[in-house]
Every structure is written in C-alpha cells, then in structure tokens.
mmCIF file of C-alpha atoms and ligand atoms in Angstrom:
data_model
loop_
_atom_site.group_PDB
_atom_site.id
_atom_site.type_symbol
_atom_site.label_atom_id
_atom_site.label_comp_id
_atom_site.label_asym_id
_atom_site.label_seq_id
_atom_site.Cartn_x
_atom_site.Cartn_y
_atom_site.Cartn_z
ATOM 1 C CA UNK A 18 0.000 0.000 0.000
ATOM 2 C CA UNK A 19 1.293 3.460 -0.926
ATOM 3 C CA UNK A 20 0.087 7.014 -0.386
ATOM 4 C CA UNK A 21 -1.382 8.269 -3.672
ATOM 5 C CA UNK A 22 1.432 9.115 -6.052
ATOM 6 C CA UNK A 23 2.176 12.714 -7.030
ATOM 7 C CA UNK A 24 3.401 13.654 -10.496
ATOM 8 C CA UNK A 25 5.393 16.866 -10.070
ATOM 9 C CA UNK A 26 5.541 17.705 -13.760
ATOM 10 C CA UNK A 27 2.745 17.598 -16.333
ATOM 11 C CA UNK A 28 1.707 19.721 -19.298
ATOM 12 C CA UNK A 29 -1.958 19.059 -20.033
ATOM 13 C CA UNK A 30 -3.697 21.049 -22.761
ATOM 14 C CA UNK A 31 -0.469 22.741 -23.746
ATOM 15 C CA UNK A 32 -1.216 24.726 -26.868
ATOM 16 C CA UNK A 33 1.704 26.081 -28.834
ATOM 17 C CA UNK A 34 -0.553 27.108 -31.743
ATOM 18 C CA UNK A 35 -2.761 24.656 -33.643
ATOM 19 C CA UNK A 36 -1.871 21.932 -34.516
ATOM 20 C CA UNK A 37 0.902 22.051 -31.890
ATOM 21 C CA UNK A 38 -1.547 21.113 -29.168
ATOM 22 C CA UNK A 39 -0.992 18.276 -26.734
ATOM 23 C CA UNK A 40 -3.176 15.220 -27.254
ATOM 24 C CA UNK A 41 -4.010 14.991 -23.559
ATOM 25 C CA UNK A 42 -6.133 17.663 -22.030
ATOM 26 C CA UNK A 43 -7.287 17.599 -18.428
ATOM 27 C CA UNK A 44 -9.941 14.920 -18.973
ATOM 28 C CA UNK A 45 -7.797 12.227 -20.556
ATOM 29 C CA UNK A 46 -4.545 13.208 -18.853
ATOM 30 C CA UNK A 47 -5.863 12.987 -15.320
ATOM 31 C CA UNK A 48 -7.865 9.828 -16.040
ATOM 32 C CA UNK A 49 -4.639 8.226 -17.267
ATOM 33 C CA UNK A 50 -2.822 9.511 -14.194
ATOM 34 C CA UNK A 51 -5.417 7.944 -11.915
ATOM 35 C CA UNK A 52 -5.323 4.630 -13.782
ATOM 36 C CA UNK A 53 -1.621 4.466 -13.004
ATOM 37 C CA UNK A 54 -1.986 5.373 -9.325
ATOM 38 C CA UNK A 55 -1.201 9.070 -9.537
ATOM 39 C CA UNK A 56 -3.744 10.855 -7.388
ATOM 40 C CA UNK A 57 -2.253 14.367 -7.614
ATOM 41 C CA UNK A 58 -0.608 16.186 -10.505
ATOM 42 C CA UNK A 59 1.195 19.499 -10.534
ATOM 43 C CA UNK A 60 0.768 21.081 -13.956
ATOM 44 C CA UNK A 61 2.543 24.144 -15.339
ATOM 45 C CA UNK A 62 0.341 27.204 -15.741
ATOM 46 C CA UNK A 63 1.832 29.621 -18.245
ATOM 47 C CA UNK A 64 0.771 33.244 -18.725
ATOM 48 C CA UNK A 65 0.480 34.658 -22.226
ATOM 49 C CA UNK A 66 3.427 36.882 -23.006
ATOM 50 C CA UNK A 67 3.183 40.032 -20.847
ATOM 51 C CA UNK A 68 0.004 38.845 -19.090
ATOM 52 C CA UNK A 69 -0.558 38.539 -15.344
ATOM 53 C CA UNK A 70 -0.015 35.429 -13.268
ATOM 54 C CA UNK A 71 -3.670 35.679 -12.244
ATOM 55 C CA UNK A 72 -4.759 35.359 -15.855
ATOM 56 C CA UNK A 73 -2.824 32.108 -16.218
ATOM 57 C CA UNK A 74 -4.235 30.816 -12.947
ATOM 58 C CA UNK A 75 -7.774 31.602 -14.149
ATOM 59 C CA UNK A 76 -7.151 29.837 -17.438
ATOM 60 C CA UNK A 77 -5.756 26.726 -15.762
ATOM 61 C CA UNK A 78 -8.649 26.629 -13.303
ATOM 62 C CA UNK A 79 -11.152 26.953 -16.134
ATOM 63 C CA UNK A 80 -9.571 23.920 -17.806
ATOM 64 C CA UNK A 81 -9.151 21.704 -14.762
ATOM 65 C CA UNK A 82 -11.976 22.508 -12.344
ATOM 66 C CA UNK A 83 -14.765 19.951 -12.523
ATOM 67 C CA UNK A 84 -12.877 18.066 -15.230
ATOM 68 C CA UNK A 85 -9.845 16.651 -13.471
ATOM 69 C CA UNK A 86 -10.152 13.068 -12.315
ATOM 70 C CA UNK A 87 -7.251 13.361 -9.874
ATOM 71 C CA UNK A 88 -6.336 16.125 -7.476
ATOM 72 C CA UNK A 89 -4.230 18.916 -8.901
ATOM 73 C CA UNK A 90 -2.204 22.021 -8.268
ATOM 74 C CA UNK A 91 -0.340 24.438 -10.489
ATOM 75 C CA UNK A 92 3.256 25.569 -10.708
ATOM 76 C CA UNK A 93 3.475 29.038 -12.267
ATOM 77 C CA UNK A 94 5.793 29.761 -15.204
ATOM 78 C CA UNK A 95 7.652 33.077 -15.114
ATOM 79 C CA UNK A 96 8.539 34.289 -18.621
ATOM 80 C CA UNK A 97 9.299 37.915 -17.849
ATOM 81 C CA UNK A 98 9.586 39.933 -14.666
ATOM 82 C CA UNK A 99 8.440 43.305 -13.386
ATOM 83 C CA UNK A 100 7.047 44.931 -10.247
ATOM 84 C CA UNK A 101 3.461 43.940 -11.099
ATOM 85 C CA UNK A 102 4.353 40.283 -11.343
ATOM 86 C CA UNK A 103 6.355 40.529 -8.156
ATOM 87 C CA UNK A 104 3.340 42.030 -6.380
ATOM 88 C CA UNK A 105 1.217 39.145 -7.581
ATOM 89 C CA UNK A 106 3.261 36.614 -5.614
ATOM 90 C CA UNK A 107 1.243 37.413 -2.489
ATOM 91 C CA UNK A 108 -1.965 36.673 -4.418
ATOM 92 C CA UNK A 109 -0.433 33.427 -5.636
ATOM 93 C CA UNK A 110 0.381 32.437 -2.032
ATOM 94 C CA UNK A 111 -3.225 33.028 -1.065
ATOM 95 C CA UNK A 112 -4.337 31.013 -4.085
ATOM 96 C CA UNK A 113 -2.117 28.122 -3.030
ATOM 97 C CA UNK A 114 0.538 28.474 -5.722
ATOM 98 C CA UNK A 115 3.941 28.220 -4.039
ATOM 99 C CA UNK A 116 6.191 26.867 -6.802
ATOM 100 C CA UNK A 117 7.441 28.395 -10.037
ATOM 101 C CA UNK A 118 9.433 27.492 -13.123
ATOM 102 C CA UNK A 119 11.824 29.514 -15.230
ATOM 103 C CA UNK A 120 13.450 28.399 -18.450
ATOM 104 C CA UNK A 121 17.023 28.931 -19.605
ATOM 105 C CA UNK A 122 16.054 27.493 -23.008
ATOM 106 C CA UNK A 123 13.396 28.106 -25.718
ATOM 107 C CA UNK A 124 13.485 31.523 -27.420
ATOM 108 C CA UNK A 125 9.964 32.553 -26.366
ATOM 109 C CA UNK A 126 10.334 31.436 -22.750
ATOM 110 C CA UNK A 127 13.837 31.901 -21.465
ATOM 111 C CA UNK A 128 14.786 34.433 -18.866
ATOM 112 C CA UNK A 129 18.083 36.219 -18.284
ATOM 113 C CA UNK A 130 20.307 35.265 -15.365
ATOM 114 C CA UNK A 131 19.424 38.578 -13.694
ATOM 115 C CA UNK A 132 15.710 37.859 -13.944
ATOM 116 C CA UNK A 133 16.259 34.339 -12.623
ATOM 117 C CA UNK A 134 18.085 35.781 -9.611
ATOM 118 C CA UNK A 135 15.271 38.213 -8.846
ATOM 119 C CA UNK A 136 12.633 35.499 -9.199
ATOM 120 C CA UNK A 137 14.465 33.089 -6.860
ATOM 121 C CA UNK A 138 14.872 35.864 -4.278
ATOM 122 C CA UNK A 139 11.261 37.002 -4.480
ATOM 123 C CA UNK A 140 9.818 33.472 -4.337
ATOM 124 C CA UNK A 141 12.390 32.270 -1.801
ATOM 125 C CA UNK A 142 11.630 34.982 0.723
ATOM 126 C CA UNK A 143 8.016 33.811 0.717
ATOM 127 C CA UNK A 144 9.083 30.201 1.322
ATOM 128 C CA UNK A 145 8.354 29.002 -2.201
ATOM 129 C CA UNK A 146 10.607 27.150 -4.619
ATOM 130 C CA UNK A 147 11.628 27.867 -8.214
ATOM 131 C CA UNK A 148 12.534 25.109 -10.650
ATOM 132 C CA UNK A 149 14.539 25.663 -13.797
ATOM 133 C CA UNK A 150 14.665 24.091 -17.228
ATOM 134 C CA UNK A 151 18.435 23.846 -17.379
ATOM 135 C CA UNK A 152 19.620 24.043 -20.965
ATOM 136 C CA UNK A 153 21.631 26.947 -22.364
ATOM 137 C CA UNK A 154 19.284 28.484 -24.943
ATOM 138 C CA UNK A 155 22.018 30.227 -26.963
ATOM 139 C CA UNK A 156 23.999 27.017 -27.255
ATOM 140 C CA UNK A 157 20.861 25.127 -28.313
ATOM 141 C CA UNK A 158 20.208 27.710 -31.042
ATOM 142 C CA UNK A 159 23.803 27.382 -32.212
ATOM 143 C CA UNK A 160 23.589 23.586 -32.033
ATOM 144 C CA UNK A 161 20.452 23.481 -34.165
ATOM 145 C CA UNK A 162 22.022 25.840 -36.722
ATOM 146 C CA UNK A 163 25.164 23.699 -36.870
ATOM 147 C CA UNK A 164 23.160 20.513 -37.481
ATOM 148 C CA UNK A 165 21.135 22.168 -40.216
ATOM 149 C CA UNK A 166 24.253 23.614 -41.844
ATOM 150 C CA UNK A 167 25.681 20.095 -41.937
ATOM 151 C CA UNK A 168 22.501 18.903 -43.646
ATOM 152 C CA UNK A 169 21.331 16.877 -40.635
ATOM 153 C CA UNK A 170 17.609 17.460 -40.679
ATOM 154 C CA UNK A 171 16.206 14.222 -39.280
ATOM 155 C CA UNK A 172 15.501 13.470 -35.594
ATOM 156 C CA UNK A 173 18.987 12.017 -35.072
ATOM 157 C CA UNK A 174 20.179 15.653 -35.055
ATOM 158 C CA UNK A 175 18.066 16.501 -32.003
ATOM 159 C CA UNK A 176 20.405 15.101 -29.285
ATOM 160 C CA UNK A 177 23.460 16.356 -31.184
ATOM 161 C CA UNK A 178 22.075 19.885 -31.094
ATOM 162 C CA UNK A 179 21.797 19.875 -27.280
ATOM 163 C CA UNK A 180 24.535 17.645 -25.788
ATOM 164 C CA UNK A 181 25.279 17.127 -22.097
ATOM 165 C CA UNK A 182 27.453 20.251 -21.877
ATOM 166 C CA UNK A 183 24.396 22.359 -22.724
ATOM 167 C CA UNK A 184 22.609 21.022 -19.651
ATOM 168 C CA UNK A 185 25.686 21.074 -17.426
ATOM 169 C CA UNK A 186 26.400 24.738 -18.166
ATOM 170 C CA UNK A 187 22.842 25.690 -17.311
ATOM 171 C CA UNK A 188 22.775 23.586 -14.127
ATOM 172 C CA UNK A 189 25.977 25.269 -12.993
ATOM 173 C CA UNK A 190 24.526 28.722 -13.715
ATOM 174 C CA UNK A 191 21.252 27.898 -11.995
ATOM 175 C CA UNK A 192 23.109 26.698 -8.913
ATOM 176 C CA UNK A 193 25.074 29.957 -8.921
ATOM 177 C CA UNK A 194 21.781 31.871 -9.101
ATOM 178 C CA UNK A 195 20.471 29.943 -6.099
ATOM 179 C CA UNK A 196 23.678 30.455 -4.167
ATOM 180 C CA UNK A 197 23.667 34.213 -4.770
ATOM 181 C CA UNK A 198 19.967 34.478 -4.008
ATOM 182 C CA UNK A 199 20.478 32.528 -0.801
ATOM 183 C CA UNK A 200 17.460 30.276 -1.329
ATOM 184 C CA UNK A 201 16.947 26.633 -2.306
ATOM 185 C CA UNK A 202 16.394 25.893 -5.995
ATOM 186 C CA UNK A 203 14.956 22.943 -7.890
ATOM 187 C CA UNK A 204 16.271 21.470 -11.123
ATOM 188 C CA UNK A 205 13.536 19.908 -13.216
ATOM 189 C CA UNK A 206 13.964 16.979 -15.615
ATOM 190 C CA UNK A 207 17.678 16.464 -14.939
ATOM 191 C CA UNK A 208 19.141 14.116 -17.554
ATOM 192 C CA UNK A 209 22.914 13.984 -17.164
ATOM 193 C CA UNK A 210 25.659 12.644 -14.927
ATOM 194 C CA UNK A 211 27.424 15.977 -15.273
ATOM 195 C CA UNK A 212 24.404 17.854 -13.997
ATOM 196 C CA UNK A 213 24.107 15.541 -11.002
ATOM 197 C CA UNK A 214 27.804 15.933 -10.217
ATOM 198 C CA UNK A 215 27.380 19.707 -10.121
ATOM 199 C CA UNK A 216 24.471 19.334 -7.709
ATOM 200 C CA UNK A 217 26.549 17.041 -5.517
ATOM 201 C CA UNK A 218 29.362 19.606 -5.378
ATOM 202 C CA UNK A 219 26.954 22.425 -4.556
ATOM 203 C CA UNK A 220 25.440 20.385 -1.736
ATOM 204 C CA UNK A 221 28.903 19.635 -0.403
ATOM 205 C CA UNK A 222 29.423 23.404 -0.213
ATOM 206 C CA UNK A 223 26.277 23.588 1.883
ATOM 207 C CA UNK A 224 23.795 24.707 -0.755
ATOM 208 C CA UNK A 225 20.188 23.491 -0.736
ATOM 209 C CA UNK A 226 19.370 22.154 -4.190
ATOM 210 C CA UNK A 227 16.602 19.754 -5.199
ATOM 211 C CA UNK A 228 16.545 17.491 -8.225
ATOM 212 C CA UNK A 229 13.788 15.981 -10.316
ATOM 213 C CA UNK A 230 14.450 13.400 -12.985
ATOM 214 C CA UNK A 231 12.000 11.553 -15.215
ATOM 215 C CA UNK A 232 11.374 7.890 -16.127
ATOM 216 C CA UNK A 233 12.520 8.528 -19.697
ATOM 217 C CA UNK A 234 16.022 9.457 -18.568
ATOM 218 C CA UNK A 235 16.196 6.285 -16.489
ATOM 219 C CA UNK A 236 14.685 3.850 -18.974
ATOM 220 C CA UNK A 237 15.152 5.124 -22.514
ATOM 221 C CA UNK A 238 18.459 5.967 -24.144
ATOM 222 C CA UNK A 239 19.758 7.864 -27.123
ATOM 223 C CA UNK A 240 19.742 4.775 -29.359
ATOM 224 C CA UNK A 241 16.097 5.784 -29.897
ATOM 225 C CA UNK A 242 17.358 8.558 -32.170
ATOM 226 C CA UNK A 243 18.575 6.014 -34.728
ATOM 227 C CA UNK A 244 15.283 4.265 -35.453
ATOM 228 C CA UNK A 245 14.172 3.663 -39.045
ATOM 229 C CA UNK A 246 11.986 6.150 -40.898
ATOM 230 C CA UNK A 247 10.671 8.981 -38.751
ATOM 231 C CA UNK A 248 10.068 6.803 -35.648
ATOM 232 C CA UNK A 249 12.709 8.672 -33.637
ATOM 233 C CA UNK A 250 10.449 11.733 -33.589
ATOM 234 C CA UNK A 251 8.462 9.892 -30.892
ATOM 235 C CA UNK A 252 11.447 10.442 -28.605
ATOM 236 C CA UNK A 253 12.094 14.111 -29.316
ATOM 237 C CA UNK A 254 11.916 15.931 -26.020
ATOM 238 C CA UNK A 255 14.175 18.370 -24.210
ATOM 239 C CA UNK A 256 16.567 17.692 -22.651
ATOM 240 C CA UNK A 257 17.038 14.741 -25.028
ATOM 241 C CA UNK A 258 17.524 11.100 -24.064
ATOM 242 C CA UNK A 259 21.126 10.361 -23.081
ATOM 243 C CA UNK A 260 23.584 7.480 -23.126
ATOM 244 C CA UNK A 261 24.056 4.544 -20.780
ATOM 245 C CA UNK A 262 26.602 6.332 -18.563
ATOM 246 C CA UNK A 263 24.086 9.070 -17.801
ATOM 247 C CA UNK A 264 21.369 6.512 -17.088
ATOM 248 C CA UNK A 265 23.670 4.629 -14.726
ATOM 249 C CA UNK A 266 24.572 7.849 -12.907
ATOM 250 C CA UNK A 267 20.900 8.767 -12.461
ATOM 251 C CA UNK A 268 20.075 5.314 -11.094
ATOM 252 C CA UNK A 269 23.002 5.582 -8.710
ATOM 253 C CA UNK A 270 21.722 9.012 -7.702
ATOM 254 C CA UNK A 271 18.291 7.556 -6.974
ATOM 255 C CA UNK A 272 19.755 4.741 -4.911
ATOM 256 C CA UNK A 273 21.899 7.172 -2.942
ATOM 257 C CA UNK A 274 19.008 9.533 -2.221
ATOM 258 C CA UNK A 275 20.525 12.345 -4.296
ATOM 259 C CA UNK A 276 17.438 12.707 -6.492
ATOM 260 C CA UNK A 277 14.361 14.040 -4.759
ATOM 261 C CA UNK A 278 11.428 13.615 -7.109
ATOM 262 C CA UNK A 279 10.466 11.814 -10.313
ATOM 263 C CA UNK A 280 8.016 13.684 -12.514
ATOM 264 C CA UNK A 281 7.006 12.611 -15.988
ATOM 265 C CA UNK A 282 7.171 15.900 -17.907
ATOM 266 C CA UNK A 283 4.079 14.436 -19.591
ATOM 267 C CA UNK A 284 3.686 16.489 -22.757
ATOM 268 C CA UNK A 285 1.920 14.296 -25.281
ATOM 269 C CA UNK A 286 1.932 15.196 -28.956
ATOM 270 C CA UNK A 287 0.406 12.799 -31.475
ATOM 271 C CA UNK A 288 2.928 11.223 -33.788
ATOM 272 C CA UNK A 289 0.579 11.455 -36.771
ATOM 273 C CA UNK A 290 0.134 15.008 -37.977
ATOM 274 C CA UNK A 291 1.882 16.699 -35.028
ATOM 275 C CA UNK A 292 5.340 15.195 -34.467
ATOM 276 C CA UNK A 293 5.219 14.794 -38.247
ATOM 277 C CA UNK A 294 5.353 18.581 -38.613
ATOM 278 C CA UNK A 295 9.105 18.101 -38.329
ATOM 279 C CA UNK A 296 9.531 15.505 -41.083
ATOM 280 C CA UNK A 297 11.677 17.875 -43.134
ATOM 281 C CA UNK A 298 13.323 19.676 -40.192
ATOM 282 C CA UNK A 299 13.908 18.103 -36.775
ATOM 283 C CA UNK A 300 13.772 21.511 -35.049
ATOM 284 C CA UNK A 301 10.081 21.737 -35.976
ATOM 285 C CA UNK A 302 9.135 18.546 -34.098
ATOM 286 C CA UNK A 303 7.072 19.553 -31.044
ATOM 287 C CA UNK A 304 9.111 18.628 -27.963
ATOM 288 C CA UNK A 305 7.690 16.298 -25.376
ATOM 289 C CA UNK A 306 6.572 12.726 -24.685
ATOM 290 C CA UNK A 307 3.731 11.072 -22.747
ATOM 291 C CA UNK A 308 4.205 9.153 -19.487
ATOM 292 C CA UNK A 309 1.779 10.216 -16.747
ATOM 293 C CA UNK A 310 0.012 6.844 -16.762
ATOM 294 C CA UNK A 311 3.056 4.588 -16.542
ATOM 295 C CA UNK A 312 5.496 6.260 -14.145
ATOM 296 C CA UNK A 313 4.652 4.195 -11.017
ATOM 297 C CA UNK A 314 4.699 0.800 -12.719
ATOM 298 C CA UNK A 315 7.875 1.682 -14.582
ATOM 299 C CA UNK A 316 9.617 2.706 -11.385
ATOM 300 C CA UNK A 317 8.350 -0.370 -9.598
ATOM 301 C CA UNK A 318 9.504 -2.659 -12.417
ATOM 302 C CA UNK A 319 12.919 -1.160 -13.123
ATOM 303 C CA UNK A 320 13.561 0.089 -9.609
ATOM 304 C CA UNK A 321 11.942 -2.025 -6.913
ATOM 305 C CA UNK A 322 11.432 -5.391 -8.649
ATOM 306 C CA UNK A 323 14.912 -5.111 -10.179
ATOM 307 C CA UNK A 324 16.389 -4.590 -6.712
ATOM 308 C CA UNK A 325 17.771 -1.099 -7.355
ATOM 309 C CA UNK A 326 15.603 0.748 -4.862
ATOM 310 C CA UNK A 327 13.264 -0.304 -2.087
ATOM 311 C CA UNK A 328 9.504 0.155 -2.076
ATOM 312 C CA UNK A 329 10.057 2.692 0.687
ATOM 313 C CA UNK A 330 12.394 4.714 -1.548
ATOM 314 C CA UNK A 331 9.791 4.563 -4.312
ATOM 315 C CA UNK A 332 7.191 5.915 -1.889
ATOM 316 C CA UNK A 333 9.503 8.778 -0.935
ATOM 317 C CA UNK A 334 10.297 9.652 -4.564
ATOM 318 C CA UNK A 335 6.727 9.480 -5.840
ATOM 319 C CA UNK A 336 4.764 10.660 -2.817
ATOM 320 C CA UNK A 337 6.427 11.922 0.361
ATOM 321 C CA UNK A 338 9.153 14.129 -1.079
ATOM 322 C CA UNK A 339 7.004 15.749 -3.776
ATOM 323 C CA UNK A 340 4.404 16.487 -1.103
ATOM 324 C CA UNK A 341 7.029 18.124 1.128
ATOM 325 C CA UNK A 342 8.849 20.084 -1.554
ATOM 326 C CA UNK A 343 5.620 21.448 -2.956
ATOM 327 C CA UNK A 344 3.811 22.220 0.276
ATOM 328 C CA UNK A 345 1.234 19.431 0.489
ATOM 329 C CA UNK A 346 2.587 17.283 3.333
ATOM 330 C CA UNK A 347 1.124 15.458 5.294
ATOM 331 C CA UNK A 348 -2.203 16.010 3.605
ATOM 332 C CA UNK A 349 -0.617 14.318 0.613
ATOM 333 C CA UNK A 350 2.375 11.991 0.568
ATOM 334 C CA UNK A 351 1.565 10.134 3.775
ATOM 335 C CA UNK A 352 -0.652 7.331 5.030
ATOM 336 C CA UNK A 353 -1.686 8.775 8.359
ATOM 337 C CA UNK A 354 -4.674 9.781 10.401
ATOM 338 C CA UNK A 355 -5.657 13.247 9.212
ATOM 339 C CA UNK A 356 -4.136 12.806 5.746
ATOM 340 C CA UNK A 357 -6.333 12.894 2.656
ATOM 341 C CA UNK A 358 -6.861 9.140 2.146
ATOM 342 C CA UNK A 359 -5.491 9.081 -1.379
ATOM 343 C CA UNK A 360 -4.330 5.483 -1.310
ATOM 344 C CA UNK A 361 -2.818 3.058 -3.824
ATOM 345 C CA UNK A 362 -3.065 -0.684 -3.329
ATOM 346 C CA UNK A 363 -0.390 -2.270 -5.462
ATOM 347 C CA UNK A 364 -0.302 -5.903 -6.629
ATOM 348 C CA UNK A 365 3.414 -6.729 -6.845
ATOM 349 C CA UNK A 366 2.867 -10.096 -8.545
ATOM 350 C CA UNK A 367 1.005 -8.927 -11.643
ATOM 351 C CA UNK A 368 2.905 -9.039 -14.926
ATOM 352 C CA UNK A 369 1.888 -6.855 -17.829
ATOM 353 C CA UNK A 370 3.007 -5.110 -20.964
ATOM 354 C CA UNK A 371 2.646 -1.437 -21.876
ATOM 355 C CA UNK A 372 0.954 -0.746 -25.189
ATOM 356 C CA UNK A 373 -0.619 2.306 -26.775
ATOM 357 C CA UNK A 374 -3.661 0.184 -27.574
ATOM 358 C CA UNK A 375 -4.359 -0.403 -23.867
ATOM 359 C CA UNK A 376 -3.477 3.014 -22.479
ATOM 360 C CA UNK A 377 -5.830 5.720 -21.162
ATOM 361 C CA UNK A 378 -3.544 8.489 -22.435
ATOM 362 C CA UNK A 379 -5.287 9.935 -25.504
ATOM 363 C CA UNK A 380 -2.142 10.021 -27.603
ATOM 364 C CA UNK A 381 -1.406 7.772 -30.551
ATOM 365 C CA UNK A 382 1.746 6.153 -29.162
ATOM 366 C CA UNK A 383 3.668 5.419 -25.999
ATOM 367 C CA UNK A 384 7.466 5.623 -25.815
ATOM 368 C CA UNK A 385 7.317 2.504 -23.625
ATOM 369 C CA UNK A 386 5.559 0.303 -26.211
ATOM 370 C CA UNK A 387 6.232 -3.361 -25.443
ATOM 371 C CA UNK A 388 7.832 -2.757 -22.018
ATOM 372 C CA UNK A 389 7.225 -5.797 -19.819
ATOM 373 C CA UNK A 390 6.057 -4.633 -16.408
ATOM 374 C CA UNK A 391 5.967 -6.113 -12.951
ATOM 375 C CA UNK A 392 3.214 -5.109 -10.563
ATOM 376 C CA UNK A 393 0.005 -3.194 -11.090
ATOM 377 C CA UNK A 394 -2.064 -0.549 -9.436
ATOM 378 C CA UNK A 395 -4.993 -2.662 -8.311
ATOM 379 C CA UNK A 396 -7.065 -0.196 -6.304
ATOM 380 C CA UNK A 397 -6.976 3.575 -5.862
ATOM 381 C CA UNK A 398 -8.901 5.508 -3.284
ATOM 382 C CA UNK A 399 -9.236 9.191 -4.045
ATOM 383 C CA UNK A 400 -10.138 11.096 -0.881
ATOM 384 C CA UNK A 401 -11.257 7.780 0.582
ATOM 385 C CA UNK A 402 -13.607 6.861 -2.273
ATOM 386 C CA UNK A 403 -12.911 4.145 -4.869
ATOM 387 C CA UNK A 404 -11.391 5.547 -8.047
ATOM 388 C CA UNK A 405 -9.710 2.444 -9.491
ATOM 389 C CA UNK A 406 -10.926 -1.100 -8.799
ATOM 390 C CA UNK A 407 -9.307 -4.218 -10.234
ATOM 391 C CA UNK A 408 -7.153 -1.952 -12.409
ATOM 392 C CA UNK A 409 -10.208 -0.237 -13.924
ATOM 393 C CA UNK A 410 -10.991 3.449 -13.420
ATOM 394 C CA UNK A 411 -14.391 3.756 -11.748
ATOM 395 C CA UNK A 412 -14.664 7.483 -11.117
ATOM 396 C CA UNK A 413 -14.143 10.595 -13.207
ATOM 397 C CA UNK A 414 -14.026 14.328 -12.595
ATOM 398 C CA UNK A 415 -13.678 14.049 -8.808
ATOM 399 C CA UNK A 416 -10.301 15.758 -8.559
ATOM 400 C CA UNK A 417 -10.040 18.828 -6.351
ATOM 401 C CA UNK A 418 -7.660 21.776 -6.505
ATOM 402 C CA UNK A 419 -4.940 21.590 -3.853
ATOM 403 C CA UNK A 420 -4.208 24.906 -2.202
ATOM 404 C CA UNK A 421 -0.563 24.490 -1.286
ATOM 405 C CA UNK A 422 1.503 26.052 1.513
ATOM 406 C CA UNK A 423 5.221 27.007 1.430
ATOM 407 C CA UNK A 424 7.759 24.288 0.755
ATOM 408 C CA UNK A 425 8.702 21.997 3.609
ATOM 409 C CA UNK A 426 12.408 21.768 2.785
ATOM 410 C CA UNK A 427 14.422 18.906 4.216
ATOM 411 C CA UNK A 428 17.853 19.427 2.678
HETATM 412 O O1 URP B 38 10.338 18.448 -24.291
HETATM 413 C C1 URP B 38 9.750 18.857 -23.287
HETATM 414 N N1 URP B 38 10.254 18.605 -22.118
HETATM 415 N N2 URP B 38 8.595 19.532 -23.379
HETATM 416 C C2 URP B 38 7.849 20.062 -22.341
HETATM 417 C C3 URP B 38 8.286 21.420 -21.891
HETATM 418 C C4 URP B 38 9.418 21.390 -20.919
HETATM 419 O O2 URP B 38 10.488 21.846 -21.243
HETATM 420 O O3 URP B 38 9.270 20.930 -19.802
HETATM 421 ZN ZN1 ZN B 39 11.380 22.042 -19.190
HETATM 422 ZN ZN1 ZN B 40 8.066 20.175 -18.690
#
C-alpha cells in the first residue's frame, strides 16, 4: 500500500498554436494519471506573453476545475519579470501556488540570469521554490544551426544539437543563481551525470538544491534517435535522451538519495500530424513525450522489482518528497490519520506489458511500447472513495484543486 502518487511535472492542454496542441487535455490526462496510481498532478500554468499570473491561474482553473479526475495544483511559469508580477506573488500564495518554473532554453520562454536571480529571491523569501529548465538556450540555437548547416535534418540531429554540456552549463549557472539568491532551488527533468555531479558539489558546499528526474532518462536511451523512418520523432523531447553512462549515474543518484522527485514531464503530442510537422526539419518537431500513466509501474519494475531501490524509496520519490517540496505534506504523501486518504493498493505479482492500444492516455503512441512490467495498481482511493478497482478506473471528474503552503524543505 502506498500514499497516492504525485506527479510533479505535467503539461496538459499545452497549446503552442494549432496543430501544436498536446493530445491529452485535463480529462484524458488525469484519467490516465489515476489509472496508473497518480492521485495528484502538478501542472505548469503559463501566462500569455506580458500577461498577469492571475490570468494564467484563471485559465488553468477553467480547464481543470470539474474536469480533473485526480487532485491537482499548479506551478506558475515566469517568462518575464516586473514589479506587477512581483506584487502578484502574495496573491499566488493566497491562491495556493507556491512553486514556479523559469526556463534557460526556448526563445519565447527563457529568462536572463538577472531575472532568474530576482525570481528566486522574491519566491524564496516567501518560502516558495523555483525550478529551472536547465539548458543553455544560446547554445541550443547554435547547435540546431550547426546541425542544419551540416545537412542533418532528421531526428537524429536533435540530441546532437543539445549535448550534455548544454545542460551542465545551465545547471551550474542555476546553482550559482540559487547560491547568490540565498534560497533553495529545484532542477527539473535532470538528464545527465554531469548535472548531477554539479548538484553534488553544490550540496557539499552547503547549498540546498533539489533534483527531479523523469522515467525517460532512467529507462530510454539515445539509441532511440537512430530508429528507421521517422520513428525517432516519438522520442524528441528536451533535454534529449542520453547514453548509458548518464542513465547509470541517475540510477546511482536515486539509490543514494541524491534525487528528490520523479516527474514525468508528460507532454503528449500525437505522432501522426503533429510530431510529423518536423519531417523535413527536426527543429520543428514539437518537444515532449507522454508518461503520466506509466510512471509508477515503470519505477516499480525497473527500480523495486529489479532490486535497485526499495519500495520505501519509491514511496519517498513518488509521494512523500514531492508532497514536502511542494507544500502538500502530510495532507498528501503520507498514510496517516488526518491525511487525505489518497491510497494506492499495489499488486506486486502482476505481470503486464505497456501498449498504446491499452493506455488511457489519448495520444497515438507510448514511448514505452512493449515494455514488460511487474506489478500493477490494483485499487486507488481518491479522498477515501474508490477511483480504481481491479485496475479499472471507476470514477471521473472528482479531482479537487490543492491549495498548497510554502515548501517543507528537508535538505
Ligand atoms: O520536451 C519537453 N520537455 N517539453 C515540455 C516542456 C518542458 O520543457 O518541460
Ligand atoms: Zn522544461
Ligand atoms: Zn516540462
């Protein structure tokens, strides 16, 4: 039995201009989450350029409220910074939004180092936490241009355009921002050994830094960029999949307790007609892959059943630590009197196989097609009421917004 799992990183109904719209909206995405034992998701609200944080919060509520099948909260994306946005942080606190994300990559999203510093200070002094997408945007732009100039236009160019150094540089810079700000920082979707080494060194200097990685960086590798035809587009996400040495380092980091949370970065674009937008130019492939449904069983199979981590470590990674870092503990992330009674009953003996045909995710593929799995989420109670029985989802639209408090840091 586990406390309901928390996915710290989803992008439901992410619209980057039709047809660059994610396949999963709030209805299918949260149903899939629930089917896999995830009872709470934290999705990224994103204001339109120049718009208020409140406007993004309203938009995300209008999409999720009454629709979401699991409980939910929102991280807030900061794309630019000014005194009005700063003043809104108090409103966000009252609304239960206590975590933020900035990007060092993507031309329309990335912030300067100076802005990042101000955001970490402003959020940190309120007890919140800022996460960063750590890739150096200028180096990515140069990397894409270099691949195109060399005539490499297929998906195999994607990882070459953003190698490990691109992440490592940004992790180092982000840690420097946190150090100068004097507040803890979070690194989302960490994918490299080099990035983890930098975190280790910062912690040894006494800095508080938190790390999220994702199942794809543990279970999929960069050989997926050499598949026949255009298949590799199914694995185009950022940061890209890495090699075996990075995977091994991340597993070692999990075992050693150096990684704090595992989110999916669920960002599901159909292969047909959407990923295919980049058939002639890999840089036009919408970035992101699905995973919200399969994270717990994947971690159980490759982590617990394989003897790499204990079931208790899995519980901490998928429930307790996310709940603490994002201000939901012990309401979430614990099996205790007074907690919310989001409960997963797991059958460790079940054997299965992941297929797109059998998934609840409303996307036309899964990157884990054919993965043999051990264990299954048998029963889920959502706020004490049955939500999954015998592996079948039996309730929809019962998710409630989680008003979060400041982070409960433990490092
Ligand atoms: O490729 C990815 N990860 N897409 C989703 C957006 C992000 O950077 O988290
Ligand atoms: Zn990101
Ligand atoms: Zn993301």
